[in-house]
Amino acid sequence: MISHARKRPARERLLAAAEELMFVDGVVLTPVDVVLKRAGASAATLYSNFGNKDGLIAAALERRLTDWTQAWDAAIEAADSPTGRLFAIFPALRTYQRERLAERWCAFSGTAAAIYRPSEEIVEMLEAEDELLHARLRAFAGEVAGEDRAQDLADQVAVAYLGTITGMLRGDQETAIARGELVARTLVASLVGEGGADLLGSDE
Amino acid sequence: MISHARKRPARERLLAAAEELMFVDGVVLTPVDVVLKRAGASAATLYSNFGNKDGLIAAALERRLTDWTQAWDAAIEAADSPTGRLFAIFPALRTYQRERLAERWCAFSGTAAAIYRPSEEIVEMLEAEDELLHARLRAFAGEVAGEDRAQDLADQVAVAYLGTITGMLRGDQETAIARGELVARTLVASLVGEGGADLLGSDE
DNA sequence: GTCTATACGAGGATAGAC
DNA sequence: GTCTATCCTCGTATAGAC
């Protein structure tokens, strides 16, 4: 148990500042200096800990992926039906966004869009997020639809998710999430047949 | 009839270079110098024609919107059914992308993502593209579904479109377009009822 | 209308002390 | 491990000639 830790280490403060600033203004547009100022740390500390700016971005993305995974987990556990778990990414996104109103959309797609040729360590994080998205949707789709339709359903819900985050970037965020969620529901209703609605459960 | 026009004016060459470079590497990451070099023009010419870098970006987006509108038009005319016209954005995107393989995704969403607070002239172009997207989808949705469901259908197809372009950014482009198109078909089949498939026509 | 040359600031990264 | 101070490159924009 840590007693009276006056100050978190500079590494932690840098990561927090990077997340708060870079995922709002964009990883490219945010200068290292501004992150340093917010963190109350020096340039030398940043470069000794993370190597360069890309290293800081990758570390911030890694932390973000952990947080997002937990938020998604919580929404999944709150669901009480197969479709509820498949749709859980949308309530998770809604909750997550409300805690981060300054952020326009997704830290991962935002980074992918901002950097033409990302460094290896950043690519790893982007792939990890993509893998998480598709693996989970595939698993839940299997519970909702038959195994022969599961991959197709998961792929289509992934389109709905990506459309949602880009809709957040281009317009009103709550509206975008509501529309994306609606698309997911329409997809399930269509792909699992008329009876699909019966699977929806009470968590909606 | 122009005879022996040795060289297009520098303004034209600057616009072409801006499109070729900025919409590939990103509007922020592409330095003005590189555009100047490609265009074979000088900095003074750029700033006297467009005011500043943002002005060049806005002008390039304006030109891009014209081109994209025409490409979409062509796909619409090639369609021979109401649903074919609603889905036409996907073949249009496929054709458009094949002519611009170096571009990862959408010039408009890419610009929206790259710039945190876009200048007024850039915002105008982003809004114009958004307006085009929703107005057209709304019109075609009216032909496919009843007027009471048209807005809902259009909104959902818009999610499919945005999910498609972001899917292009994050993964394989052809795969992303195929999946987005499939989502649109599923949405129509579901929202216009079982008979929806009958409306599909022969253009698919 | 277009060019050459340059001013000016910003941003990423490092050296060396404590 | 962290700080102060600094270097140096890059990028936007302008001045003035042709």
CSV table of C-alpha atoms (C1' of nucleotides) in Angstrom, one decimal:
chain,number,residue,atom,x,y,z
A,1,MET,CA,0.0,0.0,0.0
A,2,ILE,CA,1.4,3.3,-1.0
A,3,SER,CA,1.3,5.9,1.7
A,4,HIS,CA,1.4,9.6,1.0
A,5,ALA,CA,2.7,9.3,-2.5
A,6,ARG,CA,3.1,13.0,-3.0
A,7,LYS,CA,3.5,12.7,-6.7
A,8,ARG,CA,3.2,10.0,-9.3
A,9,PRO,CA,6.3,9.4,-11.3
A,10,ALA,CA,6.9,11.5,-14.3
A,11,ARG,CA,6.4,8.6,-16.6
A,12,GLU,CA,2.8,8.2,-15.4
A,13,ARG,CA,2.1,11.9,-15.6
A,14,LEU,CA,3.5,12.0,-19.2
A,15,LEU,CA,1.2,9.1,-20.2
A,16,ALA,CA,-1.8,10.8,-18.7
A,17,ALA,CA,-1.0,14.1,-20.3
A,18,ALA,CA,-0.4,12.4,-23.7
A,19,GLU,CA,-3.8,10.8,-23.5
A,20,GLU,CA,-5.6,13.9,-22.5
A,21,LEU,CA,-4.1,16.1,-25.1
A,22,MET,CA,-3.1,13.9,-28.1
A,23,PHE,CA,-6.4,12.0,-28.3
A,24,VAL,CA,-8.3,15.3,-28.4
A,25,ASP,CA,-6.2,17.5,-30.7
A,26,GLY,CA,-4.7,14.7,-32.6
A,27,VAL,CA,-1.4,12.9,-32.1
A,28,VAL,CA,0.3,14.9,-34.9
A,29,LEU,CA,-1.0,18.3,-34.1
A,30,THR,CA,-0.2,18.0,-30.4
A,31,PRO,CA,3.4,19.2,-29.9
A,32,VAL,CA,5.6,17.4,-27.4
A,33,ASP,CA,6.2,20.7,-25.6
A,34,VAL,CA,2.5,21.0,-24.6
A,35,VAL,CA,2.5,17.4,-23.3
A,36,LEU,CA,5.6,18.2,-21.2
A,37,LYS,CA,4.0,21.3,-19.8
A,38,ARG,CA,0.8,19.6,-18.8
A,39,ALA,CA,2.7,16.7,-17.3
A,40,GLY,CA,5.1,19.0,-15.4
A,41,ALA,CA,8.0,16.9,-16.8
A,42,SER,CA,11.0,17.7,-18.9
A,43,ALA,CA,11.9,16.7,-22.4
A,44,ALA,CA,14.8,14.6,-21.2
A,45,THR,CA,12.5,12.5,-19.1
A,46,LEU,CA,10.2,11.9,-22.0
A,47,TYR,CA,12.9,10.8,-24.3
A,48,SER,CA,14.6,8.6,-21.8
A,49,ASN,CA,11.3,6.8,-21.0
A,50,PHE,CA,9.8,6.5,-24.4
A,51,GLY,CA,12.6,7.0,-26.9
A,52,ASN,CA,10.7,9.5,-29.1
A,53,LYS,CA,7.3,10.9,-29.7
A,54,ASP,CA,6.1,7.8,-31.5
A,55,GLY,CA,7.1,5.8,-28.4
A,56,LEU,CA,4.9,8.0,-26.2
A,57,ILE,CA,2.0,7.7,-28.6
A,58,ALA,CA,2.3,3.9,-28.7
A,59,ALA,CA,2.5,3.7,-24.9
A,60,ALA,CA,-0.6,6.0,-24.6
A,61,LEU,CA,-2.5,3.8,-27.1
A,62,GLU,CA,-1.5,0.7,-25.1
A,63,ARG,CA,-2.9,2.2,-22.0
A,64,ARG,CA,-6.0,3.3,-23.8
A,65,LEU,CA,-6.6,-0.2,-25.2
A,66,THR,CA,-6.5,-1.5,-21.6
A,67,ASP,CA,-9.1,1.1,-20.4
A,68,TRP,CA,-11.3,0.5,-23.4
A,69,THR,CA,-11.2,-3.2,-22.9
A,70,GLN,CA,-12.3,-2.9,-19.3
A,71,ALA,CA,-15.1,-0.5,-20.3
A,72,TRP,CA,-16.3,-2.9,-22.9
A,73,ASP,CA,-16.1,-5.7,-20.4
A,74,ALA,CA,-18.3,-3.9,-18.0
A,75,ALA,CA,-21.0,-3.3,-20.6
A,76,ILE,CA,-20.8,-7.0,-21.6
A,77,GLU,CA,-21.3,-8.1,-18.0
A,78,ALA,CA,-24.3,-5.7,-17.7
A,79,ALA,CA,-25.9,-7.4,-20.6
A,80,ASP,CA,-28.2,-10.4,-20.0
A,81,SER,CA,-28.7,-11.9,-23.4
A,82,PRO,CA,-26.6,-13.0,-26.4
A,83,THR,CA,-27.7,-10.0,-28.5
A,84,GLY,CA,-27.2,-7.7,-25.5
A,85,ARG,CA,-23.6,-8.8,-25.4
A,86,LEU,CA,-23.2,-8.4,-29.1
A,87,PHE,CA,-24.6,-4.8,-28.9
A,88,ALA,CA,-22.7,-4.0,-25.7
A,89,ILE,CA,-20.0,-2.2,-27.6
A,90,PHE,CA,-22.5,0.7,-28.2
A,91,PRO,CA,-23.5,1.3,-24.6
A,92,ALA,CA,-19.8,1.0,-23.7
A,93,LEU,CA,-19.0,3.6,-26.4
A,94,ARG,CA,-21.7,5.9,-25.0
A,95,THR,CA,-20.4,5.7,-21.4
A,96,TYR,CA,-16.8,6.0,-22.5
A,97,GLN,CA,-17.5,9.0,-24.6
A,98,ARG,CA,-19.4,10.8,-21.9
A,99,GLU,CA,-16.3,10.6,-19.7
A,100,ARG,CA,-14.2,12.0,-22.6
A,101,LEU,CA,-16.4,14.7,-24.2
A,102,ALA,CA,-13.5,16.6,-25.5
A,103,GLU,CA,-12.5,13.6,-27.7
A,104,ARG,CA,-14.1,13.7,-31.0
A,105,TRP,CA,-13.9,10.0,-31.9
A,106,CYS,CA,-11.6,7.0,-31.6
A,107,ALA,CA,-8.0,7.3,-30.5
A,108,PHE,CA,-7.0,4.3,-32.7
A,109,SER,CA,-8.7,5.3,-35.9
A,110,GLY,CA,-7.6,8.9,-35.2
A,111,THR,CA,-4.0,7.8,-35.0
A,112,ALA,CA,-4.3,5.6,-38.1
A,113,ALA,CA,-5.8,8.6,-40.0
A,114,ALA,CA,-3.2,11.1,-38.7
A,115,ILE,CA,0.0,9.1,-39.5
A,116,TYR,CA,0.6,7.9,-43.0
A,117,ARG,CA,3.3,5.5,-42.1
A,118,PRO,CA,3.1,4.6,-38.4
A,119,SER,CA,6.1,3.3,-36.6
A,120,GLU,CA,6.2,-0.4,-35.9
A,121,GLU,CA,5.2,0.0,-32.2
A,122,ILE,CA,2.2,2.1,-33.2
A,123,VAL,CA,1.1,-0.4,-35.9
A,124,GLU,CA,1.2,-3.1,-33.2
A,125,MET,CA,-1.3,-1.1,-31.1
A,126,LEU,CA,-3.6,-0.4,-34.0
A,127,GLU,CA,-3.6,-4.1,-34.9
A,128,ALA,CA,-4.3,-5.1,-31.3
A,129,GLU,CA,-7.3,-2.9,-31.2
A,130,ASP,CA,-8.6,-4.2,-34.6
A,131,GLU,CA,-8.0,-7.8,-33.3
A,132,LEU,CA,-10.0,-7.1,-30.1
A,133,LEU,CA,-12.9,-5.6,-32.1
A,134,HIS,CA,-13.2,-8.5,-34.5
A,135,ALA,CA,-12.5,-11.3,-32.1
A,136,ARG,CA,-15.1,-10.2,-29.6
A,137,LEU,CA,-17.8,-9.5,-32.2
A,138,ARG,CA,-17.1,-12.8,-33.8
A,139,ALA,CA,-17.5,-14.6,-30.4
A,140,PHE,CA,-20.8,-12.9,-29.5
A,141,ALA,CA,-22.1,-13.3,-33.0
A,142,GLY,CA,-21.7,-17.0,-32.6
A,143,GLU,CA,-24.0,-16.9,-29.6
A,144,VAL,CA,-26.6,-15.0,-31.6
A,145,ALA,CA,-26.5,-16.5,-35.0
A,146,GLY,CA,-25.6,-20.0,-36.2
A,147,GLU,CA,-21.9,-20.7,-36.6
A,148,ASP,CA,-22.4,-20.5,-40.4
A,149,ARG,CA,-23.7,-16.9,-40.2
A,150,ALA,CA,-21.6,-15.7,-37.2
A,151,GLN,CA,-18.6,-14.5,-39.2
A,152,ASP,CA,-20.9,-12.6,-41.6
A,153,LEU,CA,-22.8,-11.0,-38.8
A,154,ALA,CA,-19.7,-10.0,-36.9
A,155,ASP,CA,-18.2,-8.4,-40.0
A,156,GLN,CA,-21.3,-6.4,-40.6
A,157,VAL,CA,-21.6,-5.2,-37.0
A,158,ALA,CA,-17.9,-4.2,-37.2
A,159,VAL,CA,-19.0,-1.9,-40.1
A,160,ALA,CA,-21.7,-0.5,-37.9
A,161,TYR,CA,-19.1,0.2,-35.2
A,162,LEU,CA,-16.7,1.9,-37.6
A,163,GLY,CA,-19.5,3.9,-39.1
A,164,THR,CA,-20.5,5.0,-35.6
A,165,ILE,CA,-17.1,6.4,-34.6
A,166,THR,CA,-16.7,8.2,-37.9
A,167,GLY,CA,-20.2,9.6,-37.5
A,168,MET,CA,-19.1,10.9,-34.2
A,169,LEU,CA,-16.2,12.7,-35.9
A,170,ARG,CA,-18.4,14.2,-38.6
A,171,GLY,CA,-21.5,15.1,-36.6
A,172,ASP,CA,-23.3,14.8,-33.3
A,173,GLN,CA,-21.8,12.0,-31.1
A,174,GLU,CA,-25.0,10.9,-29.3
A,175,THR,CA,-26.8,10.8,-32.6
A,176,ALA,CA,-24.0,8.8,-34.2
A,177,ILE,CA,-24.0,6.2,-31.4
A,178,ALA,CA,-27.8,5.8,-31.5
A,179,ARG,CA,-27.8,5.3,-35.3
A,180,GLY,CA,-24.9,2.8,-35.1
A,181,GLU,CA,-26.7,0.8,-32.5
A,182,LEU,CA,-29.9,0.9,-34.6
A,183,VAL,CA,-27.9,-0.5,-37.5
A,184,ALA,CA,-26.6,-3.3,-35.4
A,185,ARG,CA,-30.2,-4.2,-34.3
A,186,THR,CA,-31.4,-4.1,-37.8
A,187,LEU,CA,-28.6,-6.4,-38.9
A,188,VAL,CA,-29.3,-8.9,-36.2
A,189,ALA,CA,-33.1,-8.8,-36.9
A,190,SER,CA,-32.4,-9.5,-40.5
A,191,LEU,CA,-29.6,-12.0,-40.3
A,192,VAL,CA,-31.1,-14.2,-37.6
A,193,GLY,CA,-34.6,-14.0,-39.2
A,194,GLU,CA,-37.8,-12.7,-37.9
A,195,GLY,CA,-37.3,-14.5,-34.6
A,196,GLY,CA,-34.3,-12.4,-33.9
A,197,ALA,CA,-36.2,-9.8,-32.0
A,198,ASP,CA,-37.0,-12.5,-29.4
A,199,LEU,CA,-33.4,-12.8,-28.5
A,200,LEU,CA,-33.1,-9.2,-27.6
A,201,GLY,CA,-33.6,-9.7,-23.9
A,202,SER,CA,-34.5,-7.1,-21.3
A,203,ASP,CA,-31.3,-5.1,-21.1
A,204,GLU,CA,-32.3,-2.6,-23.7
B,1,MET,CA,-10.4,25.4,-78.6
B,2,ILE,CA,-7.1,25.8,-76.9
B,3,SER,CA,-4.2,25.2,-79.2
B,4,HIS,CA,-0.8,24.2,-78.0
B,5,ALA,CA,-1.3,25.3,-74.4
B,6,ARG,CA,2.2,24.6,-73.4
B,7,LYS,CA,1.5,24.6,-69.7
B,8,ARG,CA,-1.5,24.8,-67.5
B,9,PRO,CA,-1.5,27.8,-65.2
B,10,ALA,CA,0.3,27.4,-61.9
B,11,ARG,CA,-3.0,27.6,-60.0
B,12,GLU,CA,-4.2,24.5,-61.7
B,13,ARG,CA,-1.0,22.6,-61.2
B,14,LEU,CA,-1.0,23.6,-57.5
B,15,LEU,CA,-4.5,22.2,-57.1
B,16,ALA,CA,-3.6,18.9,-58.8
B,17,ALA,CA,-0.5,18.5,-56.8
B,18,ALA,CA,-2.3,19.3,-53.6
B,19,GLU,CA,-4.9,16.6,-54.3
B,20,GLU,CA,-2.3,14.0,-55.3
B,21,LEU,CA,-0.2,14.6,-52.2
B,22,MET,CA,-2.3,15.9,-49.4
B,23,PHE,CA,-5.1,13.4,-49.8
B,24,VAL,CA,-2.6,10.6,-49.7
B,25,ASP,CA,-0.2,11.5,-46.9
B,26,GLY,CA,-2.7,13.7,-45.1
B,27,VAL,CA,-3.3,17.4,-45.3
B,28,VAL,CA,-1.3,18.2,-42.1
B,29,LEU,CA,1.6,15.9,-42.7
B,30,THR,CA,2.1,17.2,-46.3
B,31,PRO,CA,4.4,20.3,-46.2
B,32,VAL,CA,3.6,23.1,-48.5
B,33,ASP,CA,7.1,22.8,-49.9
B,34,VAL,CA,6.5,19.4,-51.3
B,35,VAL,CA,3.3,20.5,-53.0
B,36,LEU,CA,5.2,23.4,-54.6
B,37,LYS,CA,7.9,21.1,-55.8
B,38,ARG,CA,5.4,18.7,-57.4
B,39,ALA,CA,3.5,21.6,-59.0
B,40,GLY,CA,6.6,23.3,-60.2
B,41,ALA,CA,5.4,26.5,-58.7
B,42,SER,CA,6.7,28.9,-56.2
B,43,ALA,CA,5.5,29.7,-52.7
B,44,ALA,CA,4.5,33.2,-53.7
B,45,THR,CA,2.2,31.9,-56.3
B,46,LEU,CA,0.5,29.6,-53.8
B,47,TYR,CA,0.0,32.3,-51.3
B,48,SER,CA,-1.3,34.9,-53.8
B,49,ASN,CA,-3.8,32.4,-55.2
B,50,PHE,CA,-5.1,30.7,-52.0
B,51,GLY,CA,-4.1,33.0,-49.2
B,52,ASN,CA,-2.6,30.2,-47.0
B,53,LYS,CA,-2.3,26.5,-46.7
B,54,ASP,CA,-5.9,26.2,-45.4
B,55,GLY,CA,-7.1,28.0,-48.5
B,56,LEU,CA,-5.3,25.5,-50.7
B,57,ILE,CA,-6.8,22.6,-48.8
B,58,ALA,CA,-10.3,24.0,-49.1
B,59,ALA,CA,-9.9,24.6,-52.8
B,60,ALA,CA,-8.6,21.0,-53.3
B,61,LEU,CA,-11.6,19.7,-51.3
B,62,GLU,CA,-14.0,21.8,-53.4
B,63,ARG,CA,-12.5,20.2,-56.6
B,64,ARG,CA,-12.7,16.8,-55.0
B,65,LEU,CA,-16.3,17.2,-54.1
B,66,THR,CA,-17.1,18.0,-57.8
B,67,ASP,CA,-15.2,15.0,-59.0
B,68,TRP,CA,-16.8,12.7,-56.5
B,69,THR,CA,-20.3,14.0,-57.2
B,70,GLN,CA,-19.7,13.2,-60.9
B,71,ALA,CA,-18.4,9.7,-60.1
B,72,TRP,CA,-21.4,9.0,-57.9
B,73,ASP,CA,-23.7,10.4,-60.7
B,74,ALA,CA,-22.3,8.0,-63.2
B,75,ALA,CA,-22.9,5.0,-60.9
B,76,ILE,CA,-26.5,6.2,-60.2
B,77,GLU,CA,-27.2,6.4,-63.9
B,78,ALA,CA,-25.7,2.9,-64.4
B,79,ALA,CA,-28.2,1.5,-61.9
B,80,ASP,CA,-31.6,0.4,-63.1
B,81,SER,CA,-33.7,0.1,-60.0
B,82,PRO,CA,-34.5,2.1,-56.9
B,83,THR,CA,-32.3,-0.1,-54.7
B,84,GLY,CA,-29.6,0.0,-57.3
B,85,ARG,CA,-29.5,3.8,-57.1
B,86,LEU,CA,-29.5,3.7,-53.3
B,87,PHE,CA,-26.5,1.2,-53.3
B,88,ALA,CA,-24.8,3.1,-56.1
B,89,ILE,CA,-22.5,4.9,-53.7
B,90,PHE,CA,-20.6,1.6,-53.2
B,91,PRO,CA,-19.8,0.8,-56.8
B,92,ALA,CA,-18.9,4.5,-57.2
B,93,LEU,CA,-16.6,4.2,-54.2
B,94,ARG,CA,-15.0,1.1,-55.7
B,95,THR,CA,-14.4,2.7,-59.1
B,96,TYR,CA,-13.1,5.9,-57.5
B,97,GLN,CA,-10.8,4.1,-55.2
B,98,ARG,CA,-9.3,2.0,-58.0
B,99,GLU,CA,-8.2,5.2,-59.7
B,100,ARG,CA,-6.7,6.4,-56.5
B,101,LEU,CA,-5.0,3.4,-55.0
B,102,ALA,CA,-2.5,5.5,-53.0
B,103,GLU,CA,-5.3,7.2,-51.1
B,104,ARG,CA,-6.2,5.2,-48.0
B,105,TRP,CA,-9.7,6.5,-47.4
B,106,CYS,CA,-11.9,9.6,-47.7
B,107,ALA,CA,-10.4,13.1,-48.3
B,108,PHE,CA,-13.2,14.7,-46.3
B,109,SER,CA,-13.1,12.5,-43.3
B,110,GLY,CA,-9.4,12.5,-43.5
B,111,THR,CA,-9.3,16.2,-43.3
B,112,ALA,CA,-11.9,16.3,-40.5
B,113,ALA,CA,-9.7,13.9,-38.6
B,114,ALA,CA,-6.5,15.6,-39.2
B,115,ILE,CA,-7.5,19.2,-38.2
B,116,TYR,CA,-8.9,19.8,-34.8
B,117,ARG,CA,-10.4,23.2,-35.5
B,118,PRO,CA,-10.7,23.6,-39.3
B,119,SER,CA,-10.8,27.0,-40.8
B,120,GLU,CA,-14.2,28.3,-41.9
B,121,GLU,CA,-13.6,27.6,-45.6
B,122,ILE,CA,-12.6,24.0,-44.8
B,123,VAL,CA,-15.7,23.5,-42.6
B,124,GLU,CA,-17.8,24.7,-45.5
B,125,MET,CA,-16.4,21.9,-47.7
B,126,LEU,CA,-16.9,19.3,-45.0
B,127,GLU,CA,-20.5,20.3,-44.5
B,128,ALA,CA,-21.1,20.3,-48.2
B,129,GLU,CA,-19.9,16.7,-48.5
B,130,ASP,CA,-22.0,15.7,-45.5
B,131,GLU,CA,-25.0,17.4,-47.0
B,132,LEU,CA,-24.5,15.7,-50.4
B,133,LEU,CA,-24.3,12.3,-48.7
B,134,HIS,CA,-27.4,12.6,-46.6
B,135,ALA,CA,-29.5,14.4,-49.2
B,136,ARG,CA,-28.9,11.8,-51.9
B,137,LEU,CA,-29.3,8.8,-49.6
B,138,ARG,CA,-32.6,10.3,-48.3
B,139,ALA,CA,-33.9,10.8,-51.8
B,140,PHE,CA,-33.1,7.3,-53.0
B,141,ALA,CA,-34.3,5.8,-49.7
B,142,GLY,CA,-37.7,7.4,-50.5
B,143,GLU,CA,-37.9,5.4,-53.7
B,144,VAL,CA,-37.0,2.2,-52.0
B,145,ALA,CA,-39.0,2.4,-48.7
B,146,GLY,CA,-42.1,4.2,-47.8
B,147,GLU,CA,-41.8,7.9,-46.9
B,148,ASP,CA,-42.2,7.1,-43.2
B,149,ARG,CA,-39.2,4.8,-43.3
B,150,ALA,CA,-37.1,6.6,-45.8
B,151,GLN,CA,-35.2,8.8,-43.3
B,152,ASP,CA,-34.5,5.9,-41.0
B,153,LEU,CA,-33.2,3.8,-44.0
B,154,ALA,CA,-31.1,6.7,-45.2
B,155,ASP,CA,-29.5,7.3,-41.8
B,156,GLN,CA,-28.6,3.7,-41.5
B,157,VAL,CA,-27.1,3.4,-45.0
B,158,ALA,CA,-25.0,6.5,-44.1
B,159,VAL,CA,-23.6,4.6,-41.2
B,160,ALA,CA,-22.7,1.8,-43.6
B,161,TYR,CA,-21.0,4.3,-45.9
B,162,LEU,CA,-18.9,5.8,-43.0
B,163,GLY,CA,-18.1,2.4,-41.7
B,164,THR,CA,-16.9,1.5,-45.2
B,165,ILE,CA,-14.5,4.3,-45.6
B,166,THR,CA,-13.1,3.8,-42.1
B,167,GLY,CA,-12.8,0.1,-42.8
B,168,MET,CA,-10.7,1.1,-45.8
B,169,LEU,CA,-8.4,3.1,-43.5
B,170,ARG,CA,-8.0,0.3,-41.1
B,171,GLY,CA,-7.8,-2.7,-43.4
B,172,ASP,CA,-8.1,-4.0,-46.9
B,173,GLN,CA,-10.0,-1.6,-49.1
B,174,GLU,CA,-11.9,-4.0,-51.4
B,175,THR,CA,-12.9,-6.0,-48.4
B,176,ALA,CA,-14.2,-2.9,-46.6
B,177,ILE,CA,-16.3,-1.9,-49.6
B,178,ALA,CA,-17.7,-5.3,-50.1
B,179,ARG,CA,-18.7,-5.5,-46.4
B,180,GLY,CA,-20.3,-2.1,-46.5
B,181,GLU,CA,-22.3,-2.9,-49.5
B,182,LEU,CA,-23.4,-6.1,-47.9
B,183,VAL,CA,-24.6,-4.1,-44.8
B,184,ALA,CA,-26.6,-1.8,-47.0
B,185,ARG,CA,-28.3,-4.7,-48.7
B,186,THR,CA,-29.0,-6.3,-45.3
B,187,LEU,CA,-30.5,-3.0,-44.1
B,188,VAL,CA,-32.8,-2.7,-47.1
B,189,ALA,CA,-33.9,-6.3,-46.9
B,190,SER,CA,-34.8,-5.8,-43.3
B,191,LEU,CA,-36.3,-2.4,-43.4
B,192,VAL,CA,-38.5,-2.9,-46.5
B,193,GLY,CA,-39.5,-6.4,-45.4
B,194,GLU,CA,-39.0,-9.8,-47.0
B,195,GLY,CA,-40.1,-8.5,-50.3
B,196,GLY,CA,-37.1,-6.2,-50.4
B,197,ALA,CA,-35.0,-8.6,-52.3
B,198,ASP,CA,-37.5,-8.3,-55.2
B,199,LEU,CA,-36.6,-4.7,-55.6
B,200,LEU,CA,-32.9,-5.3,-56.2
B,201,GLY,CA,-33.1,-5.3,-59.9
B,202,SER,CA,-30.6,-6.8,-62.3
B,203,ASP,CA,-27.7,-4.3,-61.8
B,204,GLU,CA,-26.0,-6.4,-59.2
C,1,DG,C1',1.5,36.3,-62.7
C,2,DT,C1',5.5,34.0,-61.4
C,3,DC,C1',10.1,33.7,-59.6
C,4,DT,C1',14.4,33.8,-56.0
C,5,DA,C1',15.6,34.5,-51.6
C,6,DT,C1',14.8,34.9,-46.9
C,7,DA,C1',12.6,35.9,-42.4
C,8,DC,C1',10.5,33.9,-38.5
C,9,DG,C1',8.6,30.7,-35.5
C,10,DA,C1',7.7,26.0,-34.1
C,11,DG,C1',8.8,21.5,-33.0
C,12,DG,C1',11.7,17.3,-32.1
C,13,DA,C1',15.6,15.8,-30.0
C,14,DT,C1',20.2,16.0,-27.2
C,15,DA,C1',24.1,17.5,-23.9
C,16,DG,C1',25.5,17.8,-19.5
C,17,DA,C1',24.6,19.2,-14.6
C,18,DC,C1',22.3,17.8,-10.3
D,1,DG,C1',15.6,9.8,-12.6
D,2,DT,C1',14.9,14.4,-13.5
D,3,DC,C1',16.0,19.0,-14.7
D,4,DT,C1',18.0,23.4,-17.5
D,5,DA,C1',19.6,24.9,-21.5
D,6,DT,C1',20.3,24.5,-26.2
D,7,DC,C1',20.8,22.9,-31.0
D,8,DC,C1',19.1,22.3,-35.4
D,9,DT,C1',15.8,21.1,-38.8
D,10,DC,C1',11.6,21.9,-40.8
D,11,DG,C1',7.6,24.5,-42.3
D,12,DT,C1',4.8,28.6,-43.1
D,13,DA,C1',4.7,32.8,-44.9
D,14,DT,C1',6.6,37.3,-46.9
D,15,DA,C1',9.7,40.8,-49.4
D,16,DG,C1',11.1,42.4,-53.5
D,17,DA,C1',12.8,41.5,-58.4
D,18,DC,C1',11.5,40.2,-63.1
